[in-house]
PDB file of C-alpha atoms in Angstrom:
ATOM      1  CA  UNK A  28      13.090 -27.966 -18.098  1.00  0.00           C
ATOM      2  CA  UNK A  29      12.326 -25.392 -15.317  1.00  0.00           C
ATOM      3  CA  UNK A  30      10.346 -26.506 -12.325  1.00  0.00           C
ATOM      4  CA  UNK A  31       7.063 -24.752 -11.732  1.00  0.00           C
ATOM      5  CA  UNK A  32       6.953 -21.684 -10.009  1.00  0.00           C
ATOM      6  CA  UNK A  33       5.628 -22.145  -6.337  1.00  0.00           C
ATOM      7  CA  UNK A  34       2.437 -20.954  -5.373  1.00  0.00           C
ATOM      8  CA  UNK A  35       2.151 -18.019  -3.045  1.00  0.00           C
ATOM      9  CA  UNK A  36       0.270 -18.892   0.101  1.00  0.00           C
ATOM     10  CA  UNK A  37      -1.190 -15.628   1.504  1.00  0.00           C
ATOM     11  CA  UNK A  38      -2.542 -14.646   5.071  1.00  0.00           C
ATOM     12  CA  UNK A  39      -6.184 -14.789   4.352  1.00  0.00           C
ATOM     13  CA  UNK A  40      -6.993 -11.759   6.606  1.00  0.00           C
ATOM     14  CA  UNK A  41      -4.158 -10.070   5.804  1.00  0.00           C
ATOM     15  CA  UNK A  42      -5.091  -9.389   2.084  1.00  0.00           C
ATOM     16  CA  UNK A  43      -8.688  -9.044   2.944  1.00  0.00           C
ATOM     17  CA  UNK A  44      -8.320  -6.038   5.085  1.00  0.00           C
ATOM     18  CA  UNK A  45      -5.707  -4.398   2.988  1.00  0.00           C
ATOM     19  CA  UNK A  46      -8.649  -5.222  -0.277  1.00  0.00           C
ATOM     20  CA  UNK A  47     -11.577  -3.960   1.690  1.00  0.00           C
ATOM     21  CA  UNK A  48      -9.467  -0.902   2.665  1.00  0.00           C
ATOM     22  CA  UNK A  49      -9.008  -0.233  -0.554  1.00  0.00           C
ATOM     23  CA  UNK A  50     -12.619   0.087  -1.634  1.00  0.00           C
ATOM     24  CA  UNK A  51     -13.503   1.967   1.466  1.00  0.00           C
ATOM     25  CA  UNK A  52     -10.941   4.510   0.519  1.00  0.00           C
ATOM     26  CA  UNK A  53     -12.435   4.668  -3.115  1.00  0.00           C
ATOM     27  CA  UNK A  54     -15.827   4.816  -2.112  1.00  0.00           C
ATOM     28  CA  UNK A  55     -15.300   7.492   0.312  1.00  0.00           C
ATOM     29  CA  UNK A  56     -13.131   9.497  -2.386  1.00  0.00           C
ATOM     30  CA  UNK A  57     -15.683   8.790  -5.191  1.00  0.00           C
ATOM     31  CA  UNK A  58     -18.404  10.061  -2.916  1.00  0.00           C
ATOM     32  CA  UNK A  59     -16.963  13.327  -2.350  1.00  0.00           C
ATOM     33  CA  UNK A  60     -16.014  13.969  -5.788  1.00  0.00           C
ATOM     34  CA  UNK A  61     -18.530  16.802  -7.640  1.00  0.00           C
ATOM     35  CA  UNK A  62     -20.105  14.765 -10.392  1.00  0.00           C
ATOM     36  CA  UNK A  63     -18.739  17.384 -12.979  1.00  0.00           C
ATOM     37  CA  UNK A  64     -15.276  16.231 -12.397  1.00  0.00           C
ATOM     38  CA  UNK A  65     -16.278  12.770 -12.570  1.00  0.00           C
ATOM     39  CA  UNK A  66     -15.774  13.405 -16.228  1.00  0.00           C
ATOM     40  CA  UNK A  67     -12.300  14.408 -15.792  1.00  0.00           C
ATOM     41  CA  UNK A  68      -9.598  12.798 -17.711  1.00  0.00           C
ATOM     42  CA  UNK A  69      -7.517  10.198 -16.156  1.00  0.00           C
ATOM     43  CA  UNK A  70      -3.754   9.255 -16.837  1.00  0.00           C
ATOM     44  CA  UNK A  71      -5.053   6.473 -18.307  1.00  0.00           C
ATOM     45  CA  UNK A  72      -5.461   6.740 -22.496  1.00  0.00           C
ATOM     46  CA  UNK A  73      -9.208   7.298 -22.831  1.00  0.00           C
ATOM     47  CA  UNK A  74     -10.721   6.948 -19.754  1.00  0.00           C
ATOM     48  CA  UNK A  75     -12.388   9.541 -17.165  1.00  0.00           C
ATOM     49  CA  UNK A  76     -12.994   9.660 -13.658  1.00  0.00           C
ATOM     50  CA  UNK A  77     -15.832   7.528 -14.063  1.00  0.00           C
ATOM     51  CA  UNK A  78     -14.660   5.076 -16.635  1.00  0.00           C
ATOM     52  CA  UNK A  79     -12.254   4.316 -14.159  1.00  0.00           C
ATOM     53  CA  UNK A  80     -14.844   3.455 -11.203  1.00  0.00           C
ATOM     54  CA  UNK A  81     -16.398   1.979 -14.016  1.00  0.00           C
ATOM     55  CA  UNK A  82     -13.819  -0.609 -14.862  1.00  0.00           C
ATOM     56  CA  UNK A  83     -13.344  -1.209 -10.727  1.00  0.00           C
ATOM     57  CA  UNK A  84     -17.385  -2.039 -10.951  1.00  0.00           C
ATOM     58  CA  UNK A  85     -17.160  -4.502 -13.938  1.00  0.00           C
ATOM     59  CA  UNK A  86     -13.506  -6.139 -12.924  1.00  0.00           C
ATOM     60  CA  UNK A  87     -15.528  -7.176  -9.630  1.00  0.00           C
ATOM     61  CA  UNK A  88     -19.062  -8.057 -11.326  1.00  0.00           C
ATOM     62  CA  UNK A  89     -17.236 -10.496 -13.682  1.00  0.00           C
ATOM     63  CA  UNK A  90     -15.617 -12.269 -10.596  1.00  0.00           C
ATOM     64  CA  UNK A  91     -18.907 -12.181  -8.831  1.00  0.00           C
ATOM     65  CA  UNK A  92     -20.350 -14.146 -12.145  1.00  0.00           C
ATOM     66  CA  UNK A  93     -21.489 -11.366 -14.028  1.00  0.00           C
ATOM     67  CA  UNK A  94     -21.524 -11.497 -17.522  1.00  0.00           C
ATOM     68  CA  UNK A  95     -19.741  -8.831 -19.456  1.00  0.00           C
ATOM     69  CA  UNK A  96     -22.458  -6.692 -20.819  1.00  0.00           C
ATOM     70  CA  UNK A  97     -22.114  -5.901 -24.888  1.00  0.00           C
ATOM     71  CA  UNK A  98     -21.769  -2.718 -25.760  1.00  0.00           C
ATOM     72  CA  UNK A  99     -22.691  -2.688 -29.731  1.00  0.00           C
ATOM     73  CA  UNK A 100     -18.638  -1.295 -30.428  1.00  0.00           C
ATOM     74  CA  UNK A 101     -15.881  -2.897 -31.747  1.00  0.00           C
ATOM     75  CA  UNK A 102     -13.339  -1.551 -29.085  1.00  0.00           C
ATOM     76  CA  UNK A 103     -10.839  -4.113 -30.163  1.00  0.00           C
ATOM     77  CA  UNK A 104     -10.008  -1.348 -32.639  1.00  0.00           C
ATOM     78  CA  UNK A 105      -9.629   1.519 -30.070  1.00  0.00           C
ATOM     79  CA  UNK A 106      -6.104   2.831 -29.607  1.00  0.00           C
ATOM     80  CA  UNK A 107      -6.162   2.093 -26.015  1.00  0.00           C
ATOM     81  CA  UNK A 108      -7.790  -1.314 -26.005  1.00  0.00           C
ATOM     82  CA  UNK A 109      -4.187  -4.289 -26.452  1.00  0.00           C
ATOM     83  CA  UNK A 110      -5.272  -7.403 -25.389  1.00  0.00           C
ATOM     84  CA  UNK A 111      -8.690  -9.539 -24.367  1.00  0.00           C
ATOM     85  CA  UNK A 112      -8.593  -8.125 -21.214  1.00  0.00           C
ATOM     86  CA  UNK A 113      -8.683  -4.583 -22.417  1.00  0.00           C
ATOM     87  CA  UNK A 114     -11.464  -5.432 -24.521  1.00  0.00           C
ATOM     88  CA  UNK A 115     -13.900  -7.077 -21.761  1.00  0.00           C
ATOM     89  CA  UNK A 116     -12.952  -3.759 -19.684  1.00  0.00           C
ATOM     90  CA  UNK A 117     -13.784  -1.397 -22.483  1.00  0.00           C
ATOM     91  CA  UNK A 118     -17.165  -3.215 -23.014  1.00  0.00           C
ATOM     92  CA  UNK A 119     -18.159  -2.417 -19.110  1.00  0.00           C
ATOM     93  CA  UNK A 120     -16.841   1.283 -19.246  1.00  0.00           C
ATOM     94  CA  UNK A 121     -19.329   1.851 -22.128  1.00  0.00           C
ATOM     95  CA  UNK A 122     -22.322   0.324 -20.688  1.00  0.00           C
ATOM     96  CA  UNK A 123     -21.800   1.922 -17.675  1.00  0.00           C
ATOM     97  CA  UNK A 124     -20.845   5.847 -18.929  1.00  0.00           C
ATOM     98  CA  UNK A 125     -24.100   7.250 -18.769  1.00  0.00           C
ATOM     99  CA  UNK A 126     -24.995   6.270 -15.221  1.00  0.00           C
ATOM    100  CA  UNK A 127     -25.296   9.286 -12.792  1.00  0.00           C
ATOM    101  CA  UNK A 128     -22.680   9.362  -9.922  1.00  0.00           C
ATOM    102  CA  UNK A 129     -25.266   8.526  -7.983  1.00  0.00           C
ATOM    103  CA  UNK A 130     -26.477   5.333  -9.607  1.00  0.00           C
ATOM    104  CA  UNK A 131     -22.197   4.272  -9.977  1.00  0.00           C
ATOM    105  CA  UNK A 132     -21.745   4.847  -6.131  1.00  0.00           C
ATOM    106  CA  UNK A 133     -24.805   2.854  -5.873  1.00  0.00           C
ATOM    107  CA  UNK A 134     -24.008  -0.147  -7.920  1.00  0.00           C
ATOM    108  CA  UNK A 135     -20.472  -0.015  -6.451  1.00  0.00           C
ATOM    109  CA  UNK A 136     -21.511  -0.257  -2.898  1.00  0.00           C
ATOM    110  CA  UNK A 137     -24.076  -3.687  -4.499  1.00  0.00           C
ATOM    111  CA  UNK A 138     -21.595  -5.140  -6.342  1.00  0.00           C
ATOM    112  CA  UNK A 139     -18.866  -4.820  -3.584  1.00  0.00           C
ATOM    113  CA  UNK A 140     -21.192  -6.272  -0.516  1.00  0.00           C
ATOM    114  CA  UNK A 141     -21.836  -8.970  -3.014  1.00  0.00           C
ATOM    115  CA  UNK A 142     -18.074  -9.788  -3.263  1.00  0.00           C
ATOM    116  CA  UNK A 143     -17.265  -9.212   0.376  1.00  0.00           C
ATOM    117  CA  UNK A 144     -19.629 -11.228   1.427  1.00  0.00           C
ATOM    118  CA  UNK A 145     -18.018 -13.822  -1.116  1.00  0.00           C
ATOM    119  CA  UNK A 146     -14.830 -13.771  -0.051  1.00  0.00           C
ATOM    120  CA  UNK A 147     -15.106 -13.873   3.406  1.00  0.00           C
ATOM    121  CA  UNK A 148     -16.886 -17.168   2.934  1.00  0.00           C
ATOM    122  CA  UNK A 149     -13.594 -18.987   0.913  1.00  0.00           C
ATOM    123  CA  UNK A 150     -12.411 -21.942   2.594  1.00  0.00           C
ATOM    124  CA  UNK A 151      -8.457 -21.891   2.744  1.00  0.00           C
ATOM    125  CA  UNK A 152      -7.989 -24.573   0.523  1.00  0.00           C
ATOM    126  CA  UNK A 153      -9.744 -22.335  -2.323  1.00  0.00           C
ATOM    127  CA  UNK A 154      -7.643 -19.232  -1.060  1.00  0.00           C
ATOM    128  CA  UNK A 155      -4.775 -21.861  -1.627  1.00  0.00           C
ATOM    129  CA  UNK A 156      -5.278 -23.307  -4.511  1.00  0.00           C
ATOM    130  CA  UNK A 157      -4.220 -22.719  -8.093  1.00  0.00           C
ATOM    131  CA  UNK A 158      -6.528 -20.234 -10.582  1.00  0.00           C
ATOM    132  CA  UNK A 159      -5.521 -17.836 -13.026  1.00  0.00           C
ATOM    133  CA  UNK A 160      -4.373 -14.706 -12.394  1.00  0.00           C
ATOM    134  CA  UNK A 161      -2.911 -11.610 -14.649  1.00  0.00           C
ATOM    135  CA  UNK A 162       0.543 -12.771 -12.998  1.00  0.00           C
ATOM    136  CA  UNK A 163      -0.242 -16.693 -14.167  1.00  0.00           C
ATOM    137  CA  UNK A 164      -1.242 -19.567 -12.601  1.00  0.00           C
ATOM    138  CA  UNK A 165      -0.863 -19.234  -8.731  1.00  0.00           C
ATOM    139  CA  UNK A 166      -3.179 -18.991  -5.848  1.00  0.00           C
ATOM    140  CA  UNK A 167      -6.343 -17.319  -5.745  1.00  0.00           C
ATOM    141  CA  UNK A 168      -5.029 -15.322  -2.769  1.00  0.00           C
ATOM    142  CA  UNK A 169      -2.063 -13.961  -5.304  1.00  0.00           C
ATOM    143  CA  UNK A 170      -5.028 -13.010  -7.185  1.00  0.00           C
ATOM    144  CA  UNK A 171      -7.015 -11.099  -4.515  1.00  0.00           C
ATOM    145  CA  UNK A 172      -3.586  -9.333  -3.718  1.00  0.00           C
ATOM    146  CA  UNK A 173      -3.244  -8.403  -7.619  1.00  0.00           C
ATOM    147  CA  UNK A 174      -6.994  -7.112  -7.355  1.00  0.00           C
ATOM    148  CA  UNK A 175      -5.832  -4.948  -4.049  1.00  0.00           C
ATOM    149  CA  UNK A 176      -3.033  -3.339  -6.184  1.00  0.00           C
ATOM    150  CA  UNK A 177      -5.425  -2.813  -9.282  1.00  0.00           C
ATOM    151  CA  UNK A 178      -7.945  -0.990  -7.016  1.00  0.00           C
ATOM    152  CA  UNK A 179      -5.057   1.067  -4.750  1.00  0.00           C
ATOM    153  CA  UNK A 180      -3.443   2.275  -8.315  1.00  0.00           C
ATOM    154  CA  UNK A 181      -6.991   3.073  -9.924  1.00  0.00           C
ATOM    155  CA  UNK A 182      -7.564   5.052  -6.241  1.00  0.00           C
ATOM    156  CA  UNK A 183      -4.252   7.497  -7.115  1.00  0.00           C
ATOM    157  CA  UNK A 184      -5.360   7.582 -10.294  1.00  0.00           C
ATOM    158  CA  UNK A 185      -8.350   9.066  -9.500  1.00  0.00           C
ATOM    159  CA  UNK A 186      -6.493  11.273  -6.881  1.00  0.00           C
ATOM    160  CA  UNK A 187      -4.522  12.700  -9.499  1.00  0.00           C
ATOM    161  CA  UNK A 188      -7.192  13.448 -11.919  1.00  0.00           C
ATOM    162  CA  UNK A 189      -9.361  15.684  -9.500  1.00  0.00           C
ATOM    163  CA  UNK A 190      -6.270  17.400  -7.613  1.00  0.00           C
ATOM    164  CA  UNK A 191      -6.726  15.261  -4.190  1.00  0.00           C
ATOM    165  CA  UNK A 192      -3.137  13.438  -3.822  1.00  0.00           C
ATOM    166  CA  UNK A 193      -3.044  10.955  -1.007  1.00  0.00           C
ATOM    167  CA  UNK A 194      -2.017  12.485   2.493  1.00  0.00           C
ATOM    168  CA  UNK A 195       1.211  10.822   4.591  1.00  0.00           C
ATOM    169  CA  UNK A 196      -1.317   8.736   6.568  1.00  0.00           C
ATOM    170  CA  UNK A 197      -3.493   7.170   3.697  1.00  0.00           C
ATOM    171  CA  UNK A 198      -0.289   5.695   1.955  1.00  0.00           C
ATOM    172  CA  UNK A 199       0.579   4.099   5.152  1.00  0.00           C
ATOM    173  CA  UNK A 200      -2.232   1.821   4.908  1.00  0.00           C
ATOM    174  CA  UNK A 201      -3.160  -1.890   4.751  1.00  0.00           C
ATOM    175  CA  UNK A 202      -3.619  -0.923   1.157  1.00  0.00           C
ATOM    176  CA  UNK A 203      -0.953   1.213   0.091  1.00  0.00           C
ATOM    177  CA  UNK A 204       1.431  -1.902   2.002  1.00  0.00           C
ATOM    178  CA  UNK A 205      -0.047  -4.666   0.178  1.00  0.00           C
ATOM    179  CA  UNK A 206       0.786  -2.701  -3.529  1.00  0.00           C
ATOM    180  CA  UNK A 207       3.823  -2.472  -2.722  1.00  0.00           C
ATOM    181  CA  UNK A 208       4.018  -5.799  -1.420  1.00  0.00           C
ATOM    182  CA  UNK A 209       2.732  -6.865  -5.158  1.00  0.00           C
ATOM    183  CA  UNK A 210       5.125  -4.671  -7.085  1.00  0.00           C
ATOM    184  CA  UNK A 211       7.838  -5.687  -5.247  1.00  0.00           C
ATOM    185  CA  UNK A 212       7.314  -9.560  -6.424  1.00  0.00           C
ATOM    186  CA  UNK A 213       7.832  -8.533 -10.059  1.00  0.00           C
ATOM    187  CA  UNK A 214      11.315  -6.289  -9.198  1.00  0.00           C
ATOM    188  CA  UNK A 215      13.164  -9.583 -10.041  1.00  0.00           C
ATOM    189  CA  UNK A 216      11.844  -9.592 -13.377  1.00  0.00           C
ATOM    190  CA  UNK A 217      12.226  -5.813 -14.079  1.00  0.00           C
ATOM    191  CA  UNK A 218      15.769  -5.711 -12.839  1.00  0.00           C
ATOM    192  CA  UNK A 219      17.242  -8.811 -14.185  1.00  0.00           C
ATOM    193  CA  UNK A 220      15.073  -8.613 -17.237  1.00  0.00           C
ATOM    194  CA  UNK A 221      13.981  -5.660 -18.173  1.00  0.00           C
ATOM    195  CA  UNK A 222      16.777  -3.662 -16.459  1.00  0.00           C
ATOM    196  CA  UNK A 223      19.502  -6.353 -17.330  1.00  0.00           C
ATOM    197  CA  UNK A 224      21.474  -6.062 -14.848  1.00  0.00           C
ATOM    198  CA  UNK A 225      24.864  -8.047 -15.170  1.00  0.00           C
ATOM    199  CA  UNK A 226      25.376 -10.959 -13.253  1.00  0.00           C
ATOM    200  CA  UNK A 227      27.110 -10.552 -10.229  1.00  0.00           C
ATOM    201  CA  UNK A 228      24.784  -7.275  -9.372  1.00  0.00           C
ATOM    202  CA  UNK A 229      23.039  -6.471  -6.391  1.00  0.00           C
ATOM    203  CA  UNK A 230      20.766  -3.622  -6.739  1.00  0.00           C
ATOM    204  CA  UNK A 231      18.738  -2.163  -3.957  1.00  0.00           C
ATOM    205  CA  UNK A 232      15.880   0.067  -3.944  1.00  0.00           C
ATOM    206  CA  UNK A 233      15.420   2.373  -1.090  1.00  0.00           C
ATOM    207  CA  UNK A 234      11.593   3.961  -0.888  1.00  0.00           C
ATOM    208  CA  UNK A 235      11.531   6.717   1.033  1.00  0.00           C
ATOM    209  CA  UNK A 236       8.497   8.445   2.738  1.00  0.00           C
ATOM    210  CA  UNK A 237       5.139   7.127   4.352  1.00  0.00           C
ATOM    211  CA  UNK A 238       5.494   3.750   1.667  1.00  0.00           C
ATOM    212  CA  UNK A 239       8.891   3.451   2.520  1.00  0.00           C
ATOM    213  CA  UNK A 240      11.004  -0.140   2.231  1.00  0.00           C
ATOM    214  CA  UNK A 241      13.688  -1.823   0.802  1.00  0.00           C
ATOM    215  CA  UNK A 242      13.626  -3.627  -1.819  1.00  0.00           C
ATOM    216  CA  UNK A 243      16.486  -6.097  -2.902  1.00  0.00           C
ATOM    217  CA  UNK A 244      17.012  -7.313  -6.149  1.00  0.00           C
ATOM    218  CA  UNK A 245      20.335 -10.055  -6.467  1.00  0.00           C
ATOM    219  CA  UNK A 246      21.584 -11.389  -9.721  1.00  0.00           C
ATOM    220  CA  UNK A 247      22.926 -14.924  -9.789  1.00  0.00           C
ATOM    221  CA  UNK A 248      22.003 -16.281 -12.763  1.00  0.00           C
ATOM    222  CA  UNK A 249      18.906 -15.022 -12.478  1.00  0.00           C
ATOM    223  CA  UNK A 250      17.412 -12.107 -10.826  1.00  0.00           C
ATOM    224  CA  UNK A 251      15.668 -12.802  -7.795  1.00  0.00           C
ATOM    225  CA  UNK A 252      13.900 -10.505  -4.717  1.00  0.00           C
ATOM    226  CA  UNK A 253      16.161 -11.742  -1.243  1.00  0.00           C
ATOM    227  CA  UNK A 254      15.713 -10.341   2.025  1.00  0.00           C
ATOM    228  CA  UNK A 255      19.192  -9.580   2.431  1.00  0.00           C
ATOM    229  CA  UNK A 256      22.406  -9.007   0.421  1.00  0.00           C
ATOM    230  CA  UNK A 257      25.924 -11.439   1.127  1.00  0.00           C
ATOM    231  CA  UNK A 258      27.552  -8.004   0.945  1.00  0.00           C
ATOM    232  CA  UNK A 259      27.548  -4.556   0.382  1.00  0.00           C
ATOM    233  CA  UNK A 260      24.736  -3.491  -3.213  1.00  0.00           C
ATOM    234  CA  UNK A 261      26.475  -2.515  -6.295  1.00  0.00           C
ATOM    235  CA  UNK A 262      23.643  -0.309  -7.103  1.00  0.00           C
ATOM    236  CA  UNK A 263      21.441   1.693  -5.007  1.00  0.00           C
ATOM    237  CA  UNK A 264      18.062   3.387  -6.247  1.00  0.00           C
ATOM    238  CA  UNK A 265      16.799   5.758  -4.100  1.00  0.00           C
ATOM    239  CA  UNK A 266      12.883   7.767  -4.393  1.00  0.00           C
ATOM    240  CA  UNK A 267       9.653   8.513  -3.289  1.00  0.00           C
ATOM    241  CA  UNK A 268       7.673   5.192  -2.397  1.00  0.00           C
ATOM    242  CA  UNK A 269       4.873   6.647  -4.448  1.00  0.00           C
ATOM    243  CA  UNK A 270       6.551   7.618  -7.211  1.00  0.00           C
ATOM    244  CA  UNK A 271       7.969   4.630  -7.695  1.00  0.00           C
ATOM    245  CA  UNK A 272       4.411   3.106  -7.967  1.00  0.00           C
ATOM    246  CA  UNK A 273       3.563   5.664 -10.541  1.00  0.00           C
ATOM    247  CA  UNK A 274       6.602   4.563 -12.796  1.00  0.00           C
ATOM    248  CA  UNK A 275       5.901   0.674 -12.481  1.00  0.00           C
ATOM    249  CA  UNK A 276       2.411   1.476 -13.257  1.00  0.00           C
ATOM    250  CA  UNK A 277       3.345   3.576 -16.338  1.00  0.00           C
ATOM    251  CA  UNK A 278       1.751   6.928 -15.025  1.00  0.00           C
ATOM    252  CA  UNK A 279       2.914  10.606 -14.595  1.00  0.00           C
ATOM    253  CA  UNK A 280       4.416  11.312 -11.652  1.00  0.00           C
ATOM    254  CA  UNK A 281       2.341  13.063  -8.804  1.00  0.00           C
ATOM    255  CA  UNK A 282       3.720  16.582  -8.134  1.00  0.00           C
ATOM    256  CA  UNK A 283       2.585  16.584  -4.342  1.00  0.00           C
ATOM    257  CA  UNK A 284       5.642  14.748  -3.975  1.00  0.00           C
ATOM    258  CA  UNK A 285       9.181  14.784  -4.739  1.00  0.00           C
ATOM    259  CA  UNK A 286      10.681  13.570  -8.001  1.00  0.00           C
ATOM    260  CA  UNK A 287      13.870  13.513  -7.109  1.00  0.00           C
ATOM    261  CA  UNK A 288      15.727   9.708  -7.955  1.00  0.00           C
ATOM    262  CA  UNK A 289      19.503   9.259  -5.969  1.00  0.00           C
ATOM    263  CA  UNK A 290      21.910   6.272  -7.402  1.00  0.00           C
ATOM    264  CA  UNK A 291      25.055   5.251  -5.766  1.00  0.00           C
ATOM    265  CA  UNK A 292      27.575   2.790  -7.042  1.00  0.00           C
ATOM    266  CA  UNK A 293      26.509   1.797 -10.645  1.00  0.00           C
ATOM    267  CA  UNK A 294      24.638   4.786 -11.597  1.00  0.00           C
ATOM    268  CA  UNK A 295      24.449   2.798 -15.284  1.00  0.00           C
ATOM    269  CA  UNK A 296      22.439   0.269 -14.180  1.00  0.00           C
ATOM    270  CA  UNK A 297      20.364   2.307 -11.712  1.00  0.00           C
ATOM    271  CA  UNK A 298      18.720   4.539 -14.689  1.00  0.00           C
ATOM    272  CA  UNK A 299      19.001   1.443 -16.788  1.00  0.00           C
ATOM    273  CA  UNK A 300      16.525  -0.247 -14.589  1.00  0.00           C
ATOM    274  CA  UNK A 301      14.586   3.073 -13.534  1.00  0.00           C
ATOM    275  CA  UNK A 302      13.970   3.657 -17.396  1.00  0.00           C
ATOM    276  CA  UNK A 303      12.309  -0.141 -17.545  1.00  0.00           C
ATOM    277  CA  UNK A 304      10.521   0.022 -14.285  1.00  0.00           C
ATOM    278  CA  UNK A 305       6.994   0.029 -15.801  1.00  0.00           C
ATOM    279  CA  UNK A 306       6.081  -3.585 -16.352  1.00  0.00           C
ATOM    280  CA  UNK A 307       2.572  -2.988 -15.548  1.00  0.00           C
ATOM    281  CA  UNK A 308       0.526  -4.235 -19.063  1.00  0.00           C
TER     282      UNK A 308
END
């Protein structure tokens, strides 16, 4: 039997900044946003500009005790609706579609104060401590770092849909950082996994630009994120920080920045694991 997974203790203030950065940048991007593109369409499979804000607005109201409202539609049967989850999202989107920009920038800025103000009043042993998160059981901190990622990737999507791609600066942010921080846990997964690479491999992938990293993936046995190889990588994956957000996540790429993807060494399992990298449900 495998031992539990260990719980991921996270700095408190750390995530917290990089969260509340995150729905200052969305707020200030939603606010400047002509209402008639609110209704543009979004990468995402049914949703607009505003369904998106929308599901940001209802993801937060049902942590701050909420209750999902009910819309009077089976959306289990919509195309784009898979799991639970997708169905207590769709219900919020379709209360909320016929509120004004206006009246969604106002019940965002309410319903965010609400959980700010929440937060910052944890104790450390309830940041700690176990809940459920869309990653499994581990700390609620894990959780809050999840919600950071949901909210950064929901920004770009946005972004994308009304032609206003992140500049250089913005995806050097507490934000930006913590994604990445959150992807990067599940590369393990994706390249032993989902990528299958062999044992024995050691595959590195090099971001480049402002969200740029390293992220190491080693196979021994199992597939596991290290800070450092015992020796030169077998494979080496080389792009765009944010386009490699926008595969994991499933979405188009953004064509503000470059698409171009380098291997060296075992180009097979390079584009084997590039062609899996969105794990993103």
């Amino acid at each position: 039997m495998s031992s539990p997974r260990p719980v991921l203790e996270l700095d408190k203030a750390e995530v917290l900044d990089g969260l509340f950065a995150s729905w200052d940048d969305i707020e200030q991007l939603m606010a400047n946003v002509p209402e008639a593109d609110w209704q543009r369409p979004s990468a995402l499979p049914g949703w607009s500009v505003h369904d998106v804000l929308a599901h940001i607005i209802g993801t937060e109201s049902m942590l701050a005790g909420t209750p999902t409202p009910e819309s009077g539609v089976e959306v289990s049967g919509l195309d784009h609706v898979r799991n639970p989850i997708g169905e207590l999202n769709e219900h919020w989107i379709l209360a909320l579609r016929n509120e004004s920009a206006e009246a969604m920038l106002t019940r965002y800025r309410e319903v965010l104060a609400q959980r700010r103000a929440a937060l910052r009043e944890l104790s450390e042993d309830v940041w700690n401590g176990v809940t459920a998160t869309p990653a499994g059981p581990d700390s609620y901190g894990r959780f809050m770092r999840i919600r950071t990622f949901d909210c950064w990737m929901h920004e770009q999507d946005i972004r994308q849909a009304v032609g206003r791609p992140s500049s250089d600066a913005e995806l050097a942010g507490p934000a930006a950082r913590l994604a990445l921080d959150e992807i990067a846990a599940s590369m393990g997964f994706v390249v032993g996994k989902l990528g299958k690479a062999p044992d024995g491999s050691r595959v590195a992938i090099e971001l480049t630009g402002p969200m740029a990293r390293v992220i190491r993936v080693a196979v021994e046995g199992r597939a596991a994120v290290v800070d450092e190889f015992n020796a030169e990588p077998t494979t080496v994956i080389r792009l765009d920080g944010l386009q490699f957000t926008r595969l994991c996540g499933g979405r188009p790429l953004c064509e503000a920045r470059s698409d171009a993807i380098e291997f060296d060494g075992d180009a097979q399992v390079g584009q084997r694991v590039v062609d899996n990298l969105n794990y993103v449900i």
